[in-house]
PDB file of C-alpha atoms in Angstrom:
ATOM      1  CA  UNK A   1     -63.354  56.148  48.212  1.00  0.00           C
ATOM      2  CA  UNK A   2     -60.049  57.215  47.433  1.00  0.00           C
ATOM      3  CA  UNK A   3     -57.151  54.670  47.411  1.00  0.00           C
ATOM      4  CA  UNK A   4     -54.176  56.714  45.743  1.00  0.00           C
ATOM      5  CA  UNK A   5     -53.488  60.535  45.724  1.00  0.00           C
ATOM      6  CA  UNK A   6     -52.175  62.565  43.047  1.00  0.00           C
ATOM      7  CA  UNK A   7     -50.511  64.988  45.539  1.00  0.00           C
ATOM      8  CA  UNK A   8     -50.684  66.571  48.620  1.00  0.00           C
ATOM      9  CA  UNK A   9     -50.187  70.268  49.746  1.00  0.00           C
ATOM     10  CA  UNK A  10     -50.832  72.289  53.326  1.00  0.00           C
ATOM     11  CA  UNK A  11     -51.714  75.628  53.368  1.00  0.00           C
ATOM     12  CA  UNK A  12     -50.520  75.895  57.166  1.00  0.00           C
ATOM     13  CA  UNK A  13     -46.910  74.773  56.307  1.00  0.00           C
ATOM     14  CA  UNK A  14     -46.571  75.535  52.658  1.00  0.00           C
ATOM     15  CA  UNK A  15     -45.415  72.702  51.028  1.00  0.00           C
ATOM     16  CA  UNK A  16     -46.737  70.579  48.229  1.00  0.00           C
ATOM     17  CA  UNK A  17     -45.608  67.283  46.732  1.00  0.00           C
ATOM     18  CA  UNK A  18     -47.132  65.287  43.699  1.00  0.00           C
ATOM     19  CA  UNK A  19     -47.135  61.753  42.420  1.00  0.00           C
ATOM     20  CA  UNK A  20     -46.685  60.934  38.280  1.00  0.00           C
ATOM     21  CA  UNK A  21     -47.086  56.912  39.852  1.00  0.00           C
ATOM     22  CA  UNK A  22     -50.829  56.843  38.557  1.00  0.00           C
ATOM     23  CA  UNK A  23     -51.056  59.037  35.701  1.00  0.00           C
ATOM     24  CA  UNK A  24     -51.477  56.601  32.906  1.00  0.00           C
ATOM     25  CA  UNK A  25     -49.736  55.341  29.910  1.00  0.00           C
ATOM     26  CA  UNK A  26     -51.473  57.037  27.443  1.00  0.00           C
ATOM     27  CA  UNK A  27     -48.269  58.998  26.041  1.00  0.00           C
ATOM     28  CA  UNK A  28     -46.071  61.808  26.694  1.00  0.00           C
ATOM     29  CA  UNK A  29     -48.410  64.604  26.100  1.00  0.00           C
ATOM     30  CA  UNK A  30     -50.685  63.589  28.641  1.00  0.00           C
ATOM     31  CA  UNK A  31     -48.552  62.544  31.358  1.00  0.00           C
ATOM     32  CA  UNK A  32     -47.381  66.490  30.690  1.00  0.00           C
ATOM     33  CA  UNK A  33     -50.204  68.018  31.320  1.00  0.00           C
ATOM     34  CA  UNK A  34     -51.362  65.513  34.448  1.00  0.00           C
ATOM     35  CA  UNK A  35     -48.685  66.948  35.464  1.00  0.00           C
ATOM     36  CA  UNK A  36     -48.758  70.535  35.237  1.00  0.00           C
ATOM     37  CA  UNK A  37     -52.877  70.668  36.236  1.00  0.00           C
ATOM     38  CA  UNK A  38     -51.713  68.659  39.879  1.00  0.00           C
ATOM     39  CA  UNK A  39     -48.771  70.911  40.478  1.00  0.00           C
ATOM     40  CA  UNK A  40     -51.104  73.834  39.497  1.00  0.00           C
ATOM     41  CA  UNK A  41     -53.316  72.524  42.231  1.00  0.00           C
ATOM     42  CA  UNK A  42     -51.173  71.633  45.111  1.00  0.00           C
ATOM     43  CA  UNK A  43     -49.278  75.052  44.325  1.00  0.00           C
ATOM     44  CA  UNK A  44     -52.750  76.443  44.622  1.00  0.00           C
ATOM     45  CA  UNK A  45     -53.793  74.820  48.089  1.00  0.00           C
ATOM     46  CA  UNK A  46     -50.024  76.569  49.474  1.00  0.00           C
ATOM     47  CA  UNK A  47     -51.579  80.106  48.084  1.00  0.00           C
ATOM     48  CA  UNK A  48     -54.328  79.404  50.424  1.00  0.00           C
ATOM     49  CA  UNK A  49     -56.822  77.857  47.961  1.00  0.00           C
ATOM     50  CA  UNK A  50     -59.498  75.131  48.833  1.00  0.00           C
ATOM     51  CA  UNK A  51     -60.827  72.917  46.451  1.00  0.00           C
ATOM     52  CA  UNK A  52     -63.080  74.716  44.063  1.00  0.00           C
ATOM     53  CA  UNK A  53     -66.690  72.358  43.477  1.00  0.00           C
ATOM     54  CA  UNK A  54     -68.843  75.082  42.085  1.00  0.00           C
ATOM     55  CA  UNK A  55     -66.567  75.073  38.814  1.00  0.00           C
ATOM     56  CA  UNK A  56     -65.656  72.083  37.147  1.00  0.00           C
ATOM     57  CA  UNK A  57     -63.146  73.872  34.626  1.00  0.00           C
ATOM     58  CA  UNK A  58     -60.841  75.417  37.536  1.00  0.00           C
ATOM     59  CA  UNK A  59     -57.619  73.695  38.158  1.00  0.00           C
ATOM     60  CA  UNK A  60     -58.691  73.840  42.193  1.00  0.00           C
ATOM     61  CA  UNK A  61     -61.502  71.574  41.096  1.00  0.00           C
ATOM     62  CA  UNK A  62     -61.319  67.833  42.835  1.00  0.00           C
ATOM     63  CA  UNK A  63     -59.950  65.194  41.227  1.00  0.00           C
ATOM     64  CA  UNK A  64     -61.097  61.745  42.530  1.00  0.00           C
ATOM     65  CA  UNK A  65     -59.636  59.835  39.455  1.00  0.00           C
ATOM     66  CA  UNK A  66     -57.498  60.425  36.131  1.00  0.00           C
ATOM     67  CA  UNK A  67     -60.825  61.772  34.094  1.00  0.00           C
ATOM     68  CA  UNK A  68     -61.128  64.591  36.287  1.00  0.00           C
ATOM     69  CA  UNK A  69     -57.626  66.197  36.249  1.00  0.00           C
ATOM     70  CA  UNK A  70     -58.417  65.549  32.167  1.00  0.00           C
ATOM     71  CA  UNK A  71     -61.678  67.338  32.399  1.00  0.00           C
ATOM     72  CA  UNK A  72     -60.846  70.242  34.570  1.00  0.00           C
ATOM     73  CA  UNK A  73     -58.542  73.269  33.162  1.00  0.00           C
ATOM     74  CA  UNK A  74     -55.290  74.356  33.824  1.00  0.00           C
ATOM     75  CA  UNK A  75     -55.986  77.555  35.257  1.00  0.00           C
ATOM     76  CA  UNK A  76     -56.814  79.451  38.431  1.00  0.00           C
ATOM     77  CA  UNK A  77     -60.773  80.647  37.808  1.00  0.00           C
ATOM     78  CA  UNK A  78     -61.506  84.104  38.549  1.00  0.00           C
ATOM     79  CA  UNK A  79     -61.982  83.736  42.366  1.00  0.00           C
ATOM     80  CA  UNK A  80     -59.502  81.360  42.738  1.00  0.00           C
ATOM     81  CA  UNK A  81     -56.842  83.642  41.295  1.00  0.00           C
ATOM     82  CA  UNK A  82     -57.999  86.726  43.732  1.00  0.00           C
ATOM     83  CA  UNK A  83     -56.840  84.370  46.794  1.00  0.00           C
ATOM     84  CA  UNK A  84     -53.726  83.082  45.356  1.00  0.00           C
ATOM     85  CA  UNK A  85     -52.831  86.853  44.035  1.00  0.00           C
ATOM     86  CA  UNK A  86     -53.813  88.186  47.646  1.00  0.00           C
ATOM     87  CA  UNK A  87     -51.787  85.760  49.213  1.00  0.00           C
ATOM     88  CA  UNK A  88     -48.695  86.035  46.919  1.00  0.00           C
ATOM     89  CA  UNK A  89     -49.097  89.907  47.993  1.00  0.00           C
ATOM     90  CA  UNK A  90     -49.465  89.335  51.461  1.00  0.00           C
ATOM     91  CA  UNK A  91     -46.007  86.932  51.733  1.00  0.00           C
ATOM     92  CA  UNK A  92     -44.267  90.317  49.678  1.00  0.00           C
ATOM     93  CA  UNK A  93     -43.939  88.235  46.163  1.00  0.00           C
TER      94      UNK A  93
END
């Protein structure tokens, strides 16, 4: 099970917060882009996105520990970016 998060979002209340406290020491680069995948995400869940399990390269994929966010991509899939362009429409953005 999970004993740390990497960040939380809603979708409800639009808001989304992350945590660098468990990203690693394995240098500046990485830390960077830990970074910038979990704000990607959490962004993603306040666009109305759900985690993505059918593709394990979206940045809406799960990440249950550090080799996940590493594995996954940076970027919206296909589907994924539909929603979050649908819903960016919808708010007038």
């Amino acid at each position: 099970g999970l004993n740390f998060v990497f960040g939380h979002a809603t979708i409800r209340d639009r808001f989304a917060v992350i945590s660098i406290a468990r990203f690693g020491s394995d240098g500046p680069e990485k830390l960077l882009e830990r970074s910038a995948k979990t704000a990607i995400h959490e962004l993603g869940h306040t666009f109305g996105l759900y985690h993505d399990d059918a593709n394990l390269d979206c940045v809406m994929h799960f990440s249950e520990k550090l080799e996940d966010t590493d594995r996954k991509g940076q970027a919206f899939c296909t589907r994924c970016n539909a929603v979050a362009a649908s819903t960016l429409s919808r708010l007038g953005t």
